[in-house]
Amino acid sequence: MNEGAMMNRNRDEIGVASVSGTSSLSGSSLAASVPSSEVQGQRGQAEKERSDVNTRRKRIVLHSLPWLAGMLFLALWQFRFFHRLFSLESYQLPVPAAIAASIRENAEMLFRYALYSGTEMLGGFLLGSLLGALAAAGASFFPISGKAGIAVMSALNAVPIVALAPIMNNWFGDGIWSRIAVVAVITMAAMAVSLFKGLTSIQPQYSELLGGLAASNMQVFLKLRLPHAMPSLFAGLKINMSTSIIGAIVGEFFIASQGLGYLLSDQIRLANMPLAWSCIVIAAALGIVLYEAVVLAEKRLIQWNRARTNS
């Protein structure tokens, strides 16, 4: 009996030792696996950080390329590369340093004329865009006949500005309203065509859904068509902002006594090319500022379209 009890006790001790050994091995393997997972997580985080750094570097490079290209262009212009390439003289194409000096010498006059031309641009831009938007909104309620009306309105873009400006001068006199009318006419058609396309290119299931909810035509316009057409609206605004500068400057070539276009044509006749090119530079800068203002308004007002475009 004592020997049997001793054997049973030895078996129990061996079993306990084996269990404890197994648990210690599993614990050591678990302890070994924890640092391994932490190392993998740290490696993944490091790789993500490196990827983010590379992405930021690529974005910086892409954003700096236009500036570098512009600086290279100005440098080639300043060192008369284009003069030798096209056999031009300095009085035909003044270098950037001469244009900058002319801007400094005539800063007050250029600012006054730029303000006058900017008023024409903005006035015609707002009036033409408003009339075009109203025409597109009205045509969207009658898509078939409205499409024909928009096509007729788009024919206004085929009228040359040099033919339109004298007519507007004859109608509105030689004051600022004649140039505003020129800009309004050439911007109205672009807005009407762009916005009408956005208002009418609706997927049928959306219209059927609102029709099933017994929505009125005005409710469909406000809740569906207008939000859907916001990108088209701003596309028309950006086109009109660029076009309005051309309309105002060319309109001033005719009967006018102020403005960058008037000063530009006058200085070309006098062969004062540095001042003439100063008018071109100021007009271009004004156009860029106003265009970027429209782009900023688009980003602020329809952020959902920006997120969808970036995704």
Coordinates of C-alpha atoms in Angstrom, one line a residue:
M1 CA 0.0 0.0 0.0
N2 CA 2.8 2.4 0.8
E3 CA 4.6 1.6 -2.5
G4 CA 1.3 2.2 -4.5
A5 CA 0.7 5.5 -2.8
M6 CA 4.3 6.5 -3.5
M7 CA 3.9 5.6 -7.2
N8 CA 0.7 7.6 -7.4
R9 CA 2.3 10.6 -5.7
N10 CA 5.2 10.5 -8.2
R11 CA 2.8 10.4 -11.1
D12 CA 1.0 13.4 -9.8
E13 CA 4.2 15.3 -9.3
I14 CA 5.3 14.4 -12.9
G15 CA 2.0 15.6 -14.2
V16 CA 2.1 18.9 -12.4
A17 CA 5.7 19.5 -13.6
S18 CA 4.7 18.8 -17.2
V19 CA 1.7 21.1 -17.0
S20 CA 3.9 23.9 -15.4
G21 CA 6.5 23.3 -18.1
T22 CA 3.9 23.6 -20.8
S23 CA 2.5 26.7 -19.4
S24 CA 5.9 28.3 -19.0
L25 CA 6.7 27.4 -22.6
S26 CA 3.4 28.9 -23.9
G27 CA 4.0 32.0 -21.7
S28 CA 7.5 32.4 -23.2
S29 CA 6.2 32.0 -26.7
L30 CA 3.4 34.6 -26.0
A31 CA 6.0 36.9 -24.5
A32 CA 8.1 36.4 -27.6
S33 CA 5.2 37.1 -29.9
V34 CA 4.3 40.5 -28.3
P35 CA 7.5 42.2 -29.2
S36 CA 7.2 40.8 -32.7
S37 CA 3.8 42.4 -33.2
E38 CA 5.0 45.7 -31.7
V39 CA 8.0 45.7 -34.1
Q40 CA 5.7 45.1 -37.1
G41 CA 3.5 47.9 -36.0
Q42 CA 6.5 50.3 -35.6
R43 CA 7.7 49.3 -39.1
G44 CA 4.3 49.9 -40.6
Q45 CA 4.1 53.3 -38.9
A46 CA 7.6 54.2 -40.2
E47 CA 6.7 53.1 -43.7
K48 CA 3.5 55.3 -43.5
E49 CA 5.5 58.3 -42.4
R50 CA 8.0 57.8 -45.2
S51 CA 5.1 57.5 -47.7
D52 CA 3.6 60.7 -46.3
V53 CA 6.9 62.6 -46.6
N54 CA 7.4 61.4 -50.2
T55 CA 3.8 62.5 -51.0
R56 CA 4.4 65.9 -49.6
R57 CA 7.7 66.3 -51.5
K58 CA 6.0 65.3 -54.7
R59 CA 3.2 67.9 -54.0
I60 CA 5.7 70.6 -53.3
V61 CA 7.6 69.8 -56.5
L62 CA 4.5 69.8 -58.6
H63 CA 3.3 73.1 -57.1
S64 CA 6.8 74.7 -57.6
L65 CA 7.1 73.7 -61.3
P66 CA 4.9 76.5 -62.7
W67 CA 6.8 79.1 -60.6
L68 CA 10.1 77.7 -61.8
A69 CA 8.9 77.7 -65.4
G70 CA 7.7 81.3 -65.1
M71 CA 11.1 82.3 -63.6
L72 CA 12.9 80.6 -66.5
F73 CA 10.7 82.3 -69.0
L74 CA 11.4 85.7 -67.5
A75 CA 15.1 85.0 -67.3
L76 CA 15.2 84.1 -71.0
W77 CA 13.2 87.2 -71.8
Q78 CA 15.4 89.4 -69.8
F79 CA 18.6 88.1 -71.4
R80 CA 17.1 88.7 -74.9
F81 CA 16.7 85.1 -75.9
F82 CA 13.4 85.7 -77.6
H83 CA 14.9 88.8 -79.3
R84 CA 17.5 86.7 -81.0
L85 CA 15.1 83.9 -81.7
F86 CA 12.5 86.1 -83.5
S87 CA 14.9 88.9 -84.6
L88 CA 13.3 91.5 -82.5
E89 CA 14.6 94.8 -81.3
S90 CA 14.3 96.2 -77.8
Y91 CA 11.8 98.9 -78.8
Q92 CA 9.6 96.1 -80.3
L93 CA 9.8 93.8 -77.2
P94 CA 11.0 95.6 -74.0
V95 CA 12.6 93.4 -71.4
P96 CA 10.9 92.8 -68.1
A97 CA 13.3 95.2 -66.3
A98 CA 12.1 98.1 -68.6
I99 CA 8.5 97.1 -68.1
A100 CA 8.9 97.0 -64.3
A101 CA 10.6 100.5 -64.4
S102 CA 7.7 101.8 -66.5
I103 CA 5.2 100.5 -63.9
R104 CA 7.0 102.2 -61.1
E105 CA 7.2 105.5 -62.9
N106 CA 3.5 105.5 -63.9
A107 CA 2.1 103.6 -60.9
E108 CA -0.6 106.3 -60.1
M109 CA -1.9 106.5 -63.6
L110 CA -1.9 102.7 -64.1
F111 CA -3.7 102.2 -60.8
R112 CA -6.4 104.7 -61.8
Y113 CA -6.9 103.2 -65.3
A114 CA -6.9 99.7 -63.9
L115 CA -9.6 100.6 -61.4
Y116 CA -11.7 102.0 -64.3
S117 CA -11.2 98.9 -66.4
G118 CA -11.8 96.7 -63.4
T119 CA -15.2 98.3 -62.9
E120 CA -16.1 97.6 -66.5
M121 CA -15.0 94.0 -66.1
L122 CA -16.9 93.4 -62.9
G123 CA -20.0 95.3 -63.9
G124 CA -20.3 93.4 -67.2
F125 CA -19.3 90.1 -65.7
L126 CA -22.0 90.3 -63.0
L127 CA -24.7 91.6 -65.3
G128 CA -23.9 89.1 -68.1
S129 CA -23.6 86.2 -65.7
L130 CA -26.9 87.1 -64.0
L131 CA -28.8 87.4 -67.3
G132 CA -27.3 84.1 -68.6
A133 CA -28.2 82.3 -65.4
L134 CA -31.8 83.6 -65.5
A135 CA -32.1 82.5 -69.1
A136 CA -30.8 79.1 -68.3
A137 CA -33.0 78.7 -65.3
G138 CA -36.1 79.7 -67.3
A139 CA -35.2 77.4 -70.2
S140 CA -34.7 74.4 -67.8
F141 CA -38.5 74.5 -67.0
F142 CA -39.2 74.0 -70.8
P143 CA -36.3 71.7 -71.9
I144 CA -37.2 71.3 -75.5
S145 CA -38.0 74.9 -76.5
G146 CA -35.5 76.1 -73.9
K147 CA -32.7 74.2 -75.7
A148 CA -33.5 76.0 -78.9
G149 CA -33.5 79.4 -77.1
I150 CA -30.1 78.6 -75.6
A151 CA -28.7 77.7 -79.0
V152 CA -29.9 81.0 -80.4
M153 CA -28.3 82.9 -77.4
S154 CA -25.0 81.0 -77.9
A155 CA -24.9 82.6 -81.4
L156 CA -23.9 85.8 -79.6
N157 CA -20.5 84.4 -79.1
A158 CA -20.0 84.3 -82.8
V159 CA -20.3 88.1 -83.0
P160 CA -16.8 89.7 -83.0
I161 CA -16.0 92.1 -80.2
V162 CA -14.7 94.6 -82.8
A163 CA -18.1 94.6 -84.4
L164 CA -20.0 94.6 -81.1
A165 CA -18.1 97.5 -79.5
P166 CA -19.1 100.2 -82.0
I167 CA -22.7 99.2 -81.8
M168 CA -22.7 99.4 -78.0
N169 CA -21.0 102.8 -78.2
N170 CA -23.8 103.9 -80.5
W171 CA -26.5 102.7 -78.2
F172 CA -25.0 103.7 -74.8
G173 CA -22.7 106.5 -75.7
D174 CA -18.9 106.7 -75.0
G175 CA -19.2 106.3 -71.2
I176 CA -18.5 103.3 -69.1
W177 CA -21.9 101.7 -69.8
S178 CA -21.0 100.9 -73.4
R179 CA -18.1 98.7 -72.2
I180 CA -20.2 97.1 -69.5
A181 CA -22.8 96.2 -72.2
V182 CA -20.1 94.7 -74.4
V183 CA -18.8 92.5 -71.5
A184 CA -22.4 91.6 -70.5
V185 CA -23.3 90.4 -74.1
I186 CA -20.2 88.2 -74.5
T187 CA -20.5 86.7 -71.0
M188 CA -24.2 86.1 -71.1
A189 CA -24.1 83.3 -73.7
A190 CA -21.3 81.3 -72.0
M191 CA -23.2 81.3 -68.6
A192 CA -26.5 80.3 -70.3
V193 CA -25.0 77.3 -72.1
S194 CA -22.9 76.1 -69.2
L195 CA -25.7 76.4 -66.6
F196 CA -28.4 75.0 -68.8
K197 CA -26.3 71.9 -69.4
G198 CA -25.9 71.4 -65.6
L199 CA -29.6 72.0 -64.9
T200 CA -30.8 69.5 -67.5
S201 CA -28.3 66.7 -67.2
I202 CA -30.1 65.0 -64.3
Q203 CA -30.2 61.2 -64.0
P204 CA -33.8 60.0 -64.7
Q205 CA -34.1 58.0 -61.4
Y206 CA -33.7 61.2 -59.3
S207 CA -36.4 63.0 -61.2
E208 CA -38.7 60.0 -61.0
L209 CA -38.1 59.8 -57.2
L210 CA -39.1 63.4 -56.6
G211 CA -42.0 62.9 -59.0
G212 CA -43.2 60.0 -57.0
L213 CA -43.0 62.3 -53.9
A214 CA -45.3 64.7 -55.7
A215 CA -42.7 67.5 -55.7
S216 CA -43.5 70.6 -57.7
N217 CA -41.4 71.9 -60.6
M218 CA -40.0 74.6 -58.3
Q219 CA -39.1 72.1 -55.6
V220 CA -37.4 69.9 -58.2
F221 CA -35.5 72.9 -59.4
L222 CA -34.4 74.1 -55.9
K223 CA -33.7 70.6 -54.3
L224 CA -32.3 68.8 -57.3
R225 CA -31.4 70.8 -60.4
L226 CA -29.8 73.8 -58.8
P227 CA -27.4 71.9 -56.4
H228 CA -26.5 69.5 -59.2
A229 CA -25.7 72.5 -61.5
M230 CA -23.4 74.4 -59.1
P231 CA -20.2 73.1 -60.7
S232 CA -21.5 74.1 -64.1
L233 CA -22.4 77.5 -62.6
F234 CA -18.9 78.1 -61.4
A235 CA -17.4 76.8 -64.7
G236 CA -19.4 79.5 -66.5
L237 CA -18.2 82.1 -64.0
K238 CA -14.6 81.2 -64.5
I239 CA -15.0 81.3 -68.3
N240 CA -16.8 84.7 -68.0
M241 CA -14.1 86.1 -65.8
S242 CA -11.5 85.5 -68.5
T243 CA -13.7 86.7 -71.3
S244 CA -14.7 89.9 -69.5
I245 CA -11.1 91.1 -69.5
I246 CA -10.9 90.7 -73.2
G247 CA -14.3 92.5 -73.7
A248 CA -13.4 95.5 -71.5
I249 CA -9.9 96.0 -73.0
V250 CA -11.0 95.6 -76.6
G251 CA -14.1 97.8 -76.0
E252 CA -11.8 100.6 -74.8
F253 CA -9.9 100.5 -78.1
F254 CA -12.9 102.4 -79.5
I255 CA -14.5 105.6 -78.2
A256 CA -13.0 105.9 -74.7
S257 CA -10.9 108.3 -72.6
Q258 CA -9.8 106.1 -69.8
G259 CA -8.9 102.5 -69.0
L260 CA -6.1 100.1 -69.7
G261 CA -7.3 99.4 -73.3
Y262 CA -7.4 103.1 -74.1
L263 CA -3.9 103.6 -72.7
L264 CA -2.6 100.5 -74.4
S265 CA -3.8 101.6 -77.9
D266 CA -2.6 105.2 -77.3
Q267 CA 0.9 104.2 -76.3
I268 CA 1.2 101.7 -79.2
R269 CA 0.5 104.6 -81.6
L270 CA 3.2 106.6 -79.8
A271 CA 5.6 103.6 -79.9
N272 CA 6.0 103.8 -76.1
M273 CA 6.2 100.0 -75.8
P274 CA 7.4 99.8 -72.1
L275 CA 4.2 101.6 -71.0
A276 CA 2.1 99.6 -73.5
W277 CA 3.4 96.4 -72.1
S278 CA 2.8 97.7 -68.6
C279 CA -0.9 97.9 -69.4
I280 CA -0.8 94.3 -70.7
V281 CA 0.9 93.1 -67.5
I282 CA -1.5 95.0 -65.2
A283 CA -4.5 93.6 -67.1
A284 CA -3.2 90.1 -66.9
A285 CA -2.5 90.5 -63.1
L286 CA -6.0 91.9 -62.6
G287 CA -7.5 88.9 -64.5
I288 CA -5.5 86.4 -62.5
V289 CA -6.6 88.0 -59.2
L290 CA -10.3 88.0 -60.2
Y291 CA -10.2 84.5 -61.5
E292 CA -8.6 83.2 -58.3
A293 CA -11.4 85.0 -56.4
V294 CA -13.9 82.9 -58.3
V295 CA -12.0 79.7 -57.7
L296 CA -11.8 80.5 -53.9
A297 CA -15.6 81.1 -53.8
E298 CA -16.1 77.8 -55.6
K299 CA -14.0 75.9 -53.0
R300 CA -15.9 77.6 -50.1
L301 CA -19.4 77.1 -51.4
I302 CA -19.3 73.6 -52.9
Q303 CA -16.8 71.8 -50.9
W304 CA -18.6 68.5 -51.6
N305 CA -17.6 68.8 -55.3
R306 CA -14.0 69.4 -54.4
A307 CA -13.9 66.3 -52.2
R308 CA -15.5 64.2 -54.9
T309 CA -13.0 65.5 -57.5
N310 CA -10.0 64.7 -55.2
S311 CA -11.2 61.2 -54.3

